[in-house]
CSV table of C-alpha atoms in Angstrom, one decimal:
chain,number,residue,atom,x,y,z
A,11,ASN,CA,101.5,134.5,107.6
A,12,PHE,CA,104.3,133.2,105.4
A,13,ILE,CA,102.3,130.4,103.9
A,14,GLU,CA,99.3,132.6,102.9
A,15,ASN,CA,101.6,135.4,101.6
A,16,ARG,CA,104.3,133.5,99.8
A,17,GLU,CA,102.9,130.1,99.1
A,18,ALA,CA,99.2,130.7,98.0
A,19,ARG,CA,99.9,129.5,94.5
A,20,GLN,CA,101.4,126.2,95.7
A,21,LEU,CA,98.4,125.7,98.1
A,22,TYR,CA,95.9,126.3,95.3
A,23,SER,CA,97.6,123.7,93.1
A,24,ILE,CA,97.6,121.2,96.0
A,25,ILE,CA,93.9,121.7,96.6
A,26,THR,CA,93.0,121.5,92.9
A,27,SER,CA,95.3,118.5,92.2
A,28,ASN,CA,93.4,115.4,91.3
A,29,CYS,CA,94.4,112.8,93.9
A,30,SER,CA,92.6,109.5,94.0
A,31,ASN,CA,93.6,109.1,97.7
A,32,PRO,CA,93.3,112.3,99.7
A,33,SER,CA,94.9,110.6,102.7
A,34,ARG,CA,98.1,110.1,100.8
A,35,ASP,CA,101.2,112.2,101.8
A,36,THR,CA,101.4,115.4,99.8
A,37,PRO,CA,104.7,117.4,99.7
A,38,PHE,CA,104.7,121.1,100.5
A,39,THR,CA,108.0,122.7,99.6
A,40,ILE,CA,109.4,125.8,101.2
A,41,ASP,CA,112.5,127.7,100.1
A,42,PHE,CA,114.4,128.4,103.3
A,43,LEU,CA,116.0,131.6,101.8
A,44,SER,CA,112.5,132.9,101.1
A,45,LEU,CA,111.3,132.0,104.6
A,46,SER,CA,114.4,133.7,106.2
A,47,SER,CA,113.9,136.9,104.3
A,48,PHE,CA,110.2,136.9,105.3
A,49,ASP,CA,110.7,136.0,109.0
A,50,SER,CA,114.2,135.4,110.3
A,51,ILE,CA,113.0,134.4,113.8
A,52,LEU,CA,110.7,131.7,112.3
A,53,ALA,CA,113.6,130.5,110.1
A,54,TYR,CA,115.9,130.3,113.1
A,55,ALA,CA,113.2,128.4,115.1
A,56,LEU,CA,112.7,126.0,112.2
A,57,THR,CA,116.4,125.1,112.0
A,58,ASN,CA,117.0,124.7,115.7
A,59,PHE,CA,113.6,123.2,116.8
A,60,PRO,CA,112.3,121.3,113.8
A,61,LYS,CA,110.6,118.7,116.1
A,62,TRP,CA,108.1,121.3,117.3
A,63,ILE,CA,108.0,123.8,114.3
A,64,ILE,CA,107.5,121.3,111.4
A,65,PRO,CA,104.3,119.9,112.8
A,66,LEU,CA,103.0,123.4,113.4
A,67,PHE,CA,103.8,124.3,109.7
A,68,GLU,CA,102.0,121.1,108.5
A,69,GLU,CA,99.0,122.0,110.6
A,70,THR,CA,99.0,125.5,109.3
A,71,VAL,CA,99.1,124.2,105.7
A,72,CYS,CA,95.9,122.3,106.4
A,73,THR,CA,94.2,125.3,108.0
A,74,VAL,CA,95.2,127.6,105.2
A,75,GLN,CA,94.0,125.0,102.6
A,76,SER,CA,90.6,125.0,104.4
A,77,ASN,CA,90.4,128.8,104.4
A,78,LEU,CA,91.3,128.9,100.7
A,79,LEU,CA,88.7,126.3,100.0
A,80,SER,CA,86.1,128.4,101.8
A,81,ILE,CA,87.0,131.4,99.7
A,82,CYS,CA,86.7,129.4,96.5
A,83,GLN,CA,83.3,128.1,97.5
A,84,ARG,CA,82.1,131.6,98.4
A,85,ASN,CA,83.2,132.8,95.0
A,86,ASN,CA,81.3,129.9,93.4
A,87,GLN,CA,84.3,128.6,91.6
A,88,LYS,CA,83.3,125.4,89.8
A,89,ILE,CA,86.4,123.3,90.3
A,90,GLU,CA,87.1,119.9,91.8
A,91,TYR,CA,89.0,120.5,95.0
A,92,ASN,CA,89.6,118.9,98.4
A,93,VAL,CA,91.9,119.6,101.3
A,94,LYS,CA,95.0,117.3,101.5
A,95,TYR,CA,95.4,116.7,105.3
A,96,ASN,CA,98.7,114.8,105.1
A,97,CYS,CA,100.9,117.6,103.8
A,98,ARG,CA,104.6,117.0,104.6
A,99,LEU,CA,107.0,119.9,104.8
A,100,ARG,CA,110.0,119.7,102.5
A,101,ILE,CA,112.6,122.4,103.0
A,102,TYR,CA,115.3,123.3,100.5
A,103,SER,CA,118.1,125.9,100.0
A,104,LEU,CA,119.4,125.7,103.5
A,105,PRO,CA,122.5,127.9,104.1
A,106,PRO,CA,125.9,126.3,103.6
A,107,MET,CA,126.5,125.9,107.4
A,108,LEU,CA,123.5,123.6,107.6
A,109,THR,CA,124.4,121.6,104.4
A,110,LYS,CA,126.4,118.4,104.7
A,111,HIS,CA,128.0,116.6,101.8
A,112,SER,CA,128.0,113.2,103.4
A,113,VAL,CA,126.3,111.4,106.2
A,114,ASN,CA,129.7,111.1,107.9
A,115,ASP,CA,129.8,114.9,108.2
A,116,ILE,CA,126.9,114.9,110.7
A,117,ARG,CA,128.0,115.4,114.3
A,118,GLY,CA,126.2,114.5,117.5
A,119,ALA,CA,125.9,118.2,118.4
A,120,GLU,CA,123.6,118.6,115.4
A,121,SER,CA,121.1,116.1,116.8
A,122,GLY,CA,117.6,117.7,116.8
A,123,THR,CA,118.5,120.4,114.3
A,124,LEU,CA,117.6,120.7,110.7
A,125,ILE,CA,120.3,119.9,108.2
A,126,GLN,CA,120.4,119.2,104.5
A,127,ILE,CA,122.4,116.4,103.0
A,128,THR,CA,123.4,116.4,99.3
A,129,GLY,CA,123.6,113.0,97.6
A,130,THR,CA,121.7,110.4,95.7
A,131,ILE,CA,119.2,108.0,97.4
A,132,ILE,CA,120.4,104.6,96.2
A,133,ARG,CA,117.7,102.6,98.1
A,134,SER,CA,115.2,102.9,100.8
A,135,SER,CA,113.6,100.6,103.3
A,136,SER,CA,110.1,99.2,102.9
A,137,VAL,CA,107.3,101.4,104.2
A,138,ARG,CA,106.7,100.9,107.9
A,139,ILE,CA,104.4,102.4,110.4
A,140,LEU,CA,106.1,105.0,112.6
A,141,GLU,CA,104.2,105.5,115.9
A,142,HIS,CA,104.4,109.0,117.3
A,143,LYS,CA,102.5,108.7,120.5
A,144,ARG,CA,100.3,106.2,122.4
A,145,GLN,CA,97.5,106.9,124.8
A,146,TYR,CA,96.7,104.7,127.8
A,147,GLN,CA,93.8,104.7,130.3
A,148,CYS,CA,94.3,103.9,133.9
A,149,LYS,CA,92.8,100.5,134.9
A,150,ASN,CA,91.8,101.8,138.3
A,151,ASN,CA,88.0,102.3,138.2
A,152,LYS,CA,88.2,105.3,140.6
A,153,CYS,CA,90.8,107.1,138.5
A,154,GLY,CA,90.4,106.2,134.8
A,155,CYS,CA,92.8,109.1,133.8
A,156,LEU,CA,94.3,109.2,130.3
A,157,ILE,CA,98.1,109.1,129.9
A,158,THR,CA,99.8,110.1,126.7
A,159,VAL,CA,103.3,108.8,126.0
A,160,ASN,CA,105.3,110.2,123.1
A,161,ALA,CA,107.8,108.1,121.2
A,162,ASP,CA,111.5,108.6,122.0
A,163,TYR,CA,113.0,109.2,118.5
A,164,GLU,CA,116.5,108.9,119.9
A,165,GLN,CA,115.8,105.4,121.0
A,166,ASP,CA,114.3,104.1,117.7
A,167,ASN,CA,110.8,105.4,118.5
A,168,LEU,CA,110.5,103.5,121.8
A,169,ILE,CA,107.3,104.0,123.7
A,170,ILE,CA,107.5,102.8,127.3
A,171,PRO,CA,104.1,102.1,128.9
A,172,PRO,CA,103.6,104.1,132.1
A,173,LYS,CA,104.1,102.4,135.5
A,174,LEU,CA,102.0,105.0,137.4
A,175,CYS,CA,99.1,107.1,136.2
A,176,SER,CA,99.1,110.9,136.7
A,177,ASN,CA,97.5,110.4,140.2
A,178,SER,CA,100.4,108.1,141.3
A,179,ILE,CA,98.3,105.0,141.2
A,180,PRO,CA,100.1,101.9,139.9
A,181,ALA,CA,99.0,101.3,136.4
A,182,ASP,CA,99.6,98.6,133.7
A,183,PRO,CA,97.2,99.8,131.1
A,184,PRO,CA,96.7,98.5,127.6
A,185,PRO,CA,97.1,101.0,124.8
A,186,ARG,CA,93.9,102.9,123.9
A,187,ASN,CA,94.7,105.3,121.0
A,188,THR,CA,97.8,105.7,118.8
A,189,SER,CA,99.1,108.4,116.4
A,190,SER,CA,101.3,107.1,113.6
A,191,SER,CA,102.4,107.7,110.0
A,192,ASN,CA,104.2,105.9,107.2
A,193,SER,CA,108.0,106.0,107.2
A,194,GLN,CA,110.9,104.9,105.1
A,195,GLN,CA,114.7,105.0,105.8
A,196,PRO,CA,116.8,106.2,102.8
A,197,VAL,CA,120.4,105.1,102.1
A,198,VAL,CA,122.2,108.2,100.7
A,199,GLN,CA,125.3,108.0,98.5
A,200,PRO,CA,127.4,111.1,98.7
A,201,LEU,CA,128.0,113.1,95.5
A,202,PRO,CA,131.5,112.9,94.2
A,203,SER,CA,133.8,115.7,95.3
A,204,ALA,CA,134.4,118.4,92.7
């Protein structure tokens, strides 16, 4: 496992960091070149399918933190520690073909892939809640099935309520559970050309 083998020191510092709010987002940084030398297939999957791979990485970071915490407790280490569950993956040192110098350099064919933009963030939007998925329950008493609808990121995180449940029964259910996180939109100023 890349995270256990190459990033144990970073995980230990995350666990032992004194954070007044453990539900706050915590960055977990990965050097892409180090990842690609460790596992080139995983690096390829990360750049081409970030929508699926990044959440798996973030989940793994939490799992490995828990494992490391258990080891510390078994060794009776007297330190203040807790697992940070909202670790957010930050990837740097992408190869030049995945690095853009301006937002204008991004093309439609690159939608859904991982890219790196160089520049200075000159402002960002206020923090808003970004809903990832919503769960509905069928109103029909005989059915009652749960329907999960994922946000469509290409349509500004639109979640369309289902018209039919999974048993093809007409449904107009109210939302039951949601999954969301905090989000900000940065405005990037390109670096001057050399």
